Short mmCIF file of C-alpha atoms in Angstrom, two decimals:
data_model
loop_
_atom_site.label_atom_id
_atom_site.label_comp_id
_atom_site.label_asym_id
_atom_site.label_seq_id
_atom_site.Cartn_x
_atom_site.Cartn_y
_atom_site.Cartn_z
CA MET A 1 2.13 3.17 -11.41
CA ILE A 2 1.32 -0.42 -10.94
CA ARG A 3 3.71 -0.79 -7.90
CA PRO A 4 1.83 1.69 -5.48
CA VAL A 5 -1.37 0.20 -6.59
CA LEU A 6 -0.12 -3.29 -5.57
CA THR A 7 1.58 -2.23 -2.44
CA GLU A 8 -1.87 -0.47 -1.29
CA ILE A 9 -3.89 -3.60 -2.17
CA GLY A 10 -1.19 -5.52 -0.03
CA ILE A 11 -1.88 -3.22 2.69
CA PHE A 12 -5.55 -3.54 2.70
CA LEU A 13 -5.00 -7.26 2.91
CA ILE A 14 -2.60 -7.28 5.98
CA PRO A 15 -5.31 -7.33 8.68
CA PHE A 16 -7.41 -10.08 6.98
CA ALA A 17 -4.09 -12.08 6.66
CA VAL A 18 -3.27 -11.61 10.28
CA TYR A 19 -7.23 -12.97 11.24
CA ALA A 20 -6.60 -15.75 9.06
CA LEU A 21 -3.29 -16.80 10.55
CA PHE A 22 -5.02 -16.10 14.18
CA LEU A 23 -7.85 -18.54 13.03
CA ALA A 24 -5.29 -21.30 11.60
CA ALA A 25 -3.21 -20.92 14.88
CA THR A 26 -6.18 -21.35 17.17
CA ARG A 27 -7.68 -24.46 14.94
CA SER A 28 -10.94 -22.62 15.08
CA GLY A 29 -11.99 -23.39 11.49
CA LEU A 30 -10.41 -20.76 8.92
CA PHE A 31 -13.17 -21.65 6.31
CA VAL A 32 -16.09 -21.97 8.72
CA GLN A 33 -18.69 -19.16 8.04
CA SER A 34 -19.00 -18.67 11.73
CA SER A 35 -15.57 -17.80 12.11
CA TRP A 36 -15.98 -14.49 9.86
CA PRO A 37 -19.01 -12.85 11.53
CA ILE A 38 -20.14 -9.44 9.96
CA THR A 39 -18.82 -7.61 13.11
CA ILE A 40 -15.43 -8.98 12.64
CA VAL A 41 -15.30 -8.48 9.07
CA ALA A 42 -16.39 -4.90 9.25
CA ARG A 43 -13.66 -4.18 11.99
CA LEU A 44 -11.09 -5.68 9.80
CA MET A 45 -12.19 -3.73 6.84
CA LEU A 46 -12.10 -0.55 9.02
CA ALA A 47 -8.57 -1.39 10.04
CA ALA A 48 -7.54 -2.19 6.46
CA LEU A 49 -9.00 1.27 5.08
CA LEU A 50 -7.10 3.06 8.04
CA LEU A 51 -3.85 1.39 6.97
CA VAL A 52 -4.52 2.06 3.33
CA ILE A 53 -5.23 5.93 4.02
CA ALA A 54 -2.06 5.96 6.41
CA GLY A 55 -0.01 4.58 3.49
CA LEU A 56 -1.06 6.83 0.83
CA VAL A 57 -0.46 9.84 3.15
CA GLY A 58 2.95 8.71 4.03
CA PHE A 59 3.76 7.85 0.32
CA ALA A 60 2.37 11.28 -0.67
CA HIS A 61 4.61 12.92 2.17
CA PHE A 62 7.95 10.91 1.90
CA SER A 63 8.39 10.41 -1.90
CA GLY A 64 8.96 12.61 -4.76
CA ALA A 65 11.38 15.36 -4.89
CA ALA A 66 12.03 18.43 -2.22
CA PRO A 67 9.25 21.27 -2.46
CA ASN A 68 11.36 23.84 -3.95
CA SER A 69 13.42 21.65 -6.61
CA THR A 70 13.27 22.35 -10.14
CA TYR A 71 12.85 19.31 -12.68
CA VAL A 72 15.15 19.28 -15.77
CA PRO A 73 13.42 17.07 -18.24
CA ALA A 74 15.19 14.36 -20.26
CA HIS A 75 17.09 15.98 -23.13
CA ILE A 76 19.89 15.19 -25.68
CA GLU A 77 23.41 16.78 -25.25
CA ASN A 78 25.99 16.01 -27.93
CA GLY A 79 23.89 13.00 -29.42
CA LYS A 80 23.39 11.76 -26.01
CA LEU A 81 20.28 11.36 -24.19
CA VAL A 82 20.67 12.81 -20.61
CA PRO A 83 17.83 11.52 -18.23
CA GLY A 84 15.60 13.96 -16.32
CA ARG A 85 16.41 14.96 -13.04
CA ASN A 86 15.57 17.37 -9.85
CA ARG A 87 18.12 20.06 -9.08
#
């Protein structure tokens, strides 16, 4: 469960990292407060939220088993553990 959460946090940080790379490439003062006006931060946050929503939708749509599959839980056969699977 931690991997999808960390993935979404990473996706959220992408626009901010790209803007920071832009500031570093243009030598505009990465740590200067005037380089981070509220309008730019708001736009970056909006872009980040749209990316996270797209990531969550993609994760929900393309992961998991087929819609009509049947889950067979883990069980023991002949003294051996058989892992769960989808049929």
